[in-house]
Short mmCIF file of C-alpha atoms in Angstrom, two decimals:
data_model
loop_
_atom_site.label_atom_id
_atom_site.label_comp_id
_atom_site.label_asym_id
_atom_site.label_seq_id
_atom_site.Cartn_x
_atom_site.Cartn_y
_atom_site.Cartn_z
CA MET A 1 -7.80 -8.21 -20.26
CA LYS A 2 -7.35 -8.17 -16.49
CA THR A 3 -8.58 -5.37 -14.27
CA VAL A 4 -6.92 -3.96 -11.14
CA LEU A 5 -8.13 -1.35 -8.65
CA ILE A 6 -5.37 0.62 -6.93
CA THR A 7 -5.96 2.89 -3.94
CA GLY A 8 -3.66 5.83 -3.36
CA GLY A 9 -2.95 5.93 -7.07
CA CYS A 10 -1.62 9.50 -6.99
CA GLY A 11 1.25 8.89 -4.54
CA GLY A 12 4.76 7.59 -5.18
CA ILE A 13 4.23 3.82 -4.96
CA GLY A 14 0.62 4.04 -6.14
CA LYS A 15 1.54 6.07 -9.20
CA ALA A 16 4.39 3.69 -10.09
CA THR A 17 2.10 0.69 -9.65
CA ALA A 18 -0.67 2.17 -11.79
CA SER A 19 1.87 3.02 -14.49
CA LEU A 20 3.41 -0.47 -14.47
CA PHE A 21 0.05 -2.27 -14.63
CA THR A 22 -1.01 -0.01 -17.49
CA GLU A 23 2.23 -0.76 -19.37
CA THR A 24 1.73 -4.51 -18.93
CA GLY A 25 -1.76 -4.47 -20.41
CA TRP A 26 -4.03 -4.36 -17.36
CA ARG A 27 -7.16 -2.22 -17.17
CA VAL A 28 -6.37 0.10 -14.27
CA LEU A 29 -8.92 1.71 -11.99
CA GLY A 30 -7.75 4.15 -9.34
CA VAL A 31 -8.99 5.93 -6.23
CA ASP A 32 -7.32 8.62 -4.15
CA CYS A 33 -8.26 11.58 -1.97
CA GLN A 34 -6.22 13.77 -4.34
CA PRO A 35 -7.11 14.56 -7.98
CA PHE A 36 -5.42 12.41 -10.61
CA ASN A 37 -3.14 14.43 -12.89
CA HIS A 38 -0.54 12.07 -14.30
CA SER A 39 0.49 11.59 -17.92
CA PHE A 40 -0.79 8.03 -18.31
CA ASP A 41 -4.51 7.24 -18.58
CA LEU A 42 -6.59 5.09 -16.25
CA VAL A 43 -9.79 3.37 -17.29
CA ASN A 44 -11.50 5.28 -14.49
CA PHE A 45 -10.57 7.27 -11.41
CA TRP A 46 -12.56 8.13 -8.29
CA GLN A 47 -11.63 10.88 -5.86
CA GLY A 48 -12.69 10.12 -2.30
CA ASP A 49 -11.85 9.03 1.23
CA ILE A 50 -11.26 5.28 1.28
CA SER A 51 -11.77 5.17 5.05
CA GLN A 52 -15.48 5.79 4.39
CA SER A 53 -17.76 3.11 2.94
CA GLU A 54 -19.55 5.55 0.62
CA ILE A 55 -16.71 5.73 -1.93
CA TRP A 56 -16.35 1.95 -1.90
CA ARG A 57 -20.07 1.49 -2.52
CA GLU A 58 -19.85 3.97 -5.40
CA ILE A 59 -17.01 1.96 -6.94
CA ALA A 60 -18.81 -1.35 -6.34
CA ALA A 61 -21.87 -0.06 -8.21
CA SER A 62 -19.83 1.24 -11.15
CA PRO A 63 -20.28 -0.31 -14.62
CA PHE A 64 -16.48 -0.46 -14.83
CA LEU A 65 -16.67 -3.46 -12.50
CA ASN A 66 -19.36 -5.27 -14.49
CA THR A 67 -16.75 -7.59 -15.97
CA GLY A 68 -15.22 -8.32 -12.57
CA LEU A 69 -11.99 -7.45 -10.82
CA ASP A 70 -8.78 -9.49 -10.98
CA ALA A 71 -6.76 -7.64 -8.35
CA LEU A 72 -7.15 -5.11 -5.56
CA VAL A 73 -4.09 -3.18 -4.38
CA ASN A 74 -4.69 -1.50 -1.02
CA ASN A 75 -1.91 1.06 -1.18
CA ALA A 76 -3.38 4.33 0.16
CA ALA A 77 -1.80 5.49 3.41
CA ILE A 78 -0.99 8.48 5.57
CA GLN A 79 1.90 8.77 8.02
CA LEU A 80 1.67 10.68 11.28
CA ASN A 81 5.10 11.81 12.50
CA LYS A 82 4.27 12.43 16.12
CA SER A 83 5.04 10.91 19.49
CA LEU A 84 2.50 8.54 20.96
CA LEU A 85 1.72 10.84 23.88
CA GLU A 86 1.25 13.87 21.62
CA THR A 87 -1.03 12.04 19.18
CA THR A 88 -4.65 13.17 19.46
CA GLU A 89 -7.61 10.80 19.35
CA ASP A 90 -8.66 12.27 16.00
CA GLU A 91 -5.17 11.80 14.53
CA TRP A 92 -5.06 8.22 15.77
CA ALA A 93 -8.49 7.48 14.32
CA GLU A 94 -7.65 9.10 10.98
CA THR A 95 -4.39 7.16 10.58
CA LEU A 96 -5.98 3.81 11.39
CA GLY A 97 -9.00 4.75 9.30
CA VAL A 98 -7.07 5.35 6.09
CA ASN A 99 -4.34 2.75 6.55
CA LEU A 100 -6.34 -0.12 8.04
CA THR A 101 -10.10 0.44 7.87
CA GLY A 102 -9.82 1.52 4.24
CA SER A 103 -8.24 -1.82 3.36
CA PHE A 104 -10.88 -3.71 5.34
CA LEU A 105 -13.65 -1.89 3.47
CA GLY A 106 -11.95 -2.49 0.14
CA ILE A 107 -11.66 -6.22 0.76
CA LYS A 108 -15.21 -6.47 2.11
CA LEU A 109 -16.92 -4.55 -0.68
CA MET A 110 -14.75 -5.68 -3.60
CA THR A 111 -14.90 -9.41 -2.78
CA PRO A 112 -18.09 -9.98 -4.82
CA HIS A 113 -16.21 -8.67 -7.86
CA LEU A 114 -13.04 -10.68 -7.09
CA GLU A 115 -14.41 -14.09 -6.17
CA GLY A 116 -14.18 -17.04 -8.51
CA ARG A 117 -11.56 -15.41 -10.77
CA ALA A 118 -8.25 -16.61 -9.26
CA ALA A 119 -7.98 -13.02 -8.08
CA ALA A 120 -5.51 -11.37 -5.72
CA VAL A 121 -5.44 -8.72 -3.02
CA VAL A 122 -2.15 -7.03 -2.17
CA ASN A 123 -1.99 -4.88 0.95
CA VAL A 124 0.87 -2.39 1.04
CA SER A 125 2.08 -2.51 4.64
CA SER A 126 5.55 -1.41 5.81
CA VAL A 127 8.66 -2.61 7.60
CA HIS A 128 7.24 -0.57 10.49
CA ALA A 129 4.84 -3.49 10.98
CA VAL A 130 7.85 -5.52 12.16
CA GLN A 131 10.32 -3.01 13.60
CA THR A 132 9.71 0.67 14.04
CA SER A 133 11.08 4.04 15.14
CA ARG A 134 10.21 6.75 17.60
CA ASN A 135 7.42 9.20 16.82
CA VAL A 136 5.52 7.08 14.33
CA ALA A 137 3.36 4.91 16.60
CA ALA A 138 -0.02 5.34 14.89
CA TYR A 139 1.47 4.51 11.49
CA ALA A 140 3.31 1.45 12.85
CA VAL A 141 0.18 0.13 14.57
CA SER A 142 -1.90 0.58 11.41
CA LYS A 143 0.67 -1.26 9.30
CA GLY A 144 0.98 -4.07 11.85
CA GLY A 145 -2.79 -4.43 11.79
CA LEU A 146 -2.66 -4.61 8.01
CA VAL A 147 -0.38 -7.66 8.22
CA SER A 148 -2.85 -9.36 10.58
CA LEU A 149 -5.72 -8.43 8.26
CA THR A 150 -3.78 -9.98 5.39
CA ARG A 151 -3.47 -13.34 7.17
CA ALA A 152 -7.08 -13.36 8.33
CA ALA A 153 -8.42 -12.44 4.91
CA ALA A 154 -6.22 -15.04 3.21
CA LEU A 155 -7.80 -17.76 5.34
CA GLU A 156 -11.36 -16.59 4.85
CA LEU A 157 -11.18 -15.78 1.15
CA SER A 158 -9.30 -18.87 0.01
CA GLU A 159 -12.61 -20.66 -0.56
CA LYS A 160 -13.52 -17.88 -3.00
CA SER A 161 -10.27 -18.40 -4.97
CA ILE A 162 -8.85 -15.08 -3.76
CA ARG A 163 -5.22 -14.87 -2.63
CA VAL A 164 -4.28 -12.16 -0.12
CA ASN A 165 -0.69 -11.06 0.52
CA ALA A 166 1.17 -8.04 1.84
CA ILE A 167 4.17 -6.03 0.68
CA LEU A 168 6.41 -4.49 3.36
CA PRO A 169 8.45 -1.70 1.76
CA GLY A 170 11.41 -0.19 3.54
CA ALA A 171 12.77 3.28 2.76
CA VAL A 172 11.46 4.22 -0.68
CA ASP A 173 12.07 7.55 -2.43
CA THR A 174 8.61 9.10 -2.07
CA GLY A 175 7.02 12.20 -0.60
CA MET A 176 6.08 10.19 2.48
CA LEU A 177 9.75 9.37 3.08
CA GLU A 178 10.65 13.05 2.93
CA GLU A 179 7.97 13.84 5.50
CA GLY A 180 9.09 10.90 7.66
CA LEU A 181 12.70 12.04 7.81
CA SER A 182 11.50 15.02 9.82
CA ARG A 183 11.10 12.72 12.85
CA GLY A 184 14.71 13.39 13.89
CA HIS A 185 16.01 9.81 13.87
CA LEU A 186 18.77 10.85 11.45
CA SER A 187 21.29 13.70 11.56
CA LYS A 188 19.63 17.01 10.87
CA GLY A 189 20.21 18.40 7.41
CA LYS A 190 18.74 18.73 3.94
CA PHE A 191 16.56 15.97 2.52
CA GLU A 192 19.26 14.73 0.12
CA SER A 193 21.85 14.44 2.89
CA MET A 194 19.40 12.56 5.10
CA LYS A 195 18.61 10.21 2.21
CA ALA A 196 22.33 9.57 1.78
CA GLU A 197 22.68 8.76 5.48
CA LEU A 198 19.70 6.41 5.28
CA ALA A 199 21.23 4.70 2.24
CA LEU A 200 24.38 3.94 4.23
CA LYS A 201 22.24 2.18 6.84
CA THR A 202 20.74 -0.08 4.15
CA PRO A 203 22.68 -3.24 3.13
CA CYS A 204 21.97 -2.59 -0.55
CA GLY A 205 23.61 0.82 -0.14
CA ARG A 206 20.69 2.90 -1.36
CA ILE A 207 17.02 3.59 -0.74
CA GLY A 208 14.35 1.94 -2.85
CA ARG A 209 12.56 3.18 -5.93
CA PRO A 210 8.74 3.16 -6.24
CA ALA A 211 9.00 1.07 -9.42
CA GLU A 212 10.78 -1.69 -7.48
CA VAL A 213 7.86 -2.00 -5.08
CA ALA A 214 5.45 -1.86 -8.02
CA ARG A 215 7.12 -4.86 -9.65
CA SER A 216 6.75 -6.84 -6.43
CA ILE A 217 3.07 -5.95 -6.30
CA LEU A 218 2.62 -7.05 -9.90
CA PHE A 219 4.31 -10.37 -9.09
CA LEU A 220 1.90 -11.09 -6.23
CA CYS A 221 -1.08 -10.22 -8.45
CA ASP A 222 0.07 -12.67 -11.14
CA ASP A 223 -2.15 -15.75 -10.95
CA LEU A 224 0.54 -17.85 -12.65
CA ASN A 225 3.82 -16.93 -10.96
CA ALA A 226 2.27 -16.36 -7.50
CA SER A 227 -0.59 -18.85 -7.73
CA PHE A 228 0.48 -20.79 -4.59
CA ILE A 229 1.29 -17.76 -2.42
CA THR A 230 -1.28 -16.45 0.05
CA GLY A 231 -1.27 -15.07 3.57
CA GLN A 232 2.36 -14.02 3.20
CA THR A 233 4.41 -10.87 3.67
CA LEU A 234 7.04 -9.93 1.09
CA VAL A 235 9.65 -7.55 2.50
CA VAL A 236 11.10 -5.12 -0.05
CA ASP A 237 13.61 -3.14 1.99
CA GLY A 238 17.08 -3.53 0.53
CA GLY A 239 18.01 -5.82 3.44
CA ALA A 240 17.26 -3.34 6.21
CA LEU A 241 15.46 -5.84 8.45
CA ALA A 242 18.29 -8.34 8.08
CA ARG A 243 20.64 -6.17 10.17
CA LEU A 244 20.73 -6.30 13.97
CA SER A 245 19.95 -2.96 15.57
CA THR A 246 23.03 -3.43 17.76
CA GLU A 247 25.42 -3.84 14.80
#
């Protein structure tokens, strides 16, 4: 049985990913800063701040990793909806700490458990790594850095038989999306009306579902179907990036 460790397992995409991996027979380990209170069971769950090395060292020393790790999904993230000039140094550091440093620490400290197993790392980045909006600079920078980390890690870890790829979700129906719509880049109104407006801007005509991103993550973790894919970014955005901003 294969084992996966998922960060941010309590959020929208993280929860959907943990659920899908559990359904498909994986042993699922999770970590989040929030307590885990979902209906499905994980093999083990840690509550902690993934931007700090202490929680990663605790996980690395756990007997649950004695049999190795087949996949690491760096999904945990926070989004700061604030203009660049209004962003404080602490807010900037916290956003990059969770979204980027946390993934660096995960890769660094989980590699001994991943190497030699045809294992995979999937970093959950964002379309904001490629094109972004006003008032989300810290988040965009962290997600852009995560794409660069993905490429660098893919090169360095290939000799250890570890593939490293990134998922770039677009608008997905999660709590983070609801918070993000407060930035004012859409017409003001209730959350459902703003979601409808956002759907009209997406070629597929709707926003994404967490389970759709989860299936893409599972694909990249599959050492058969994705065995020759590393250092790549898979955009899961309903076609949003395909449209010119001037259209």
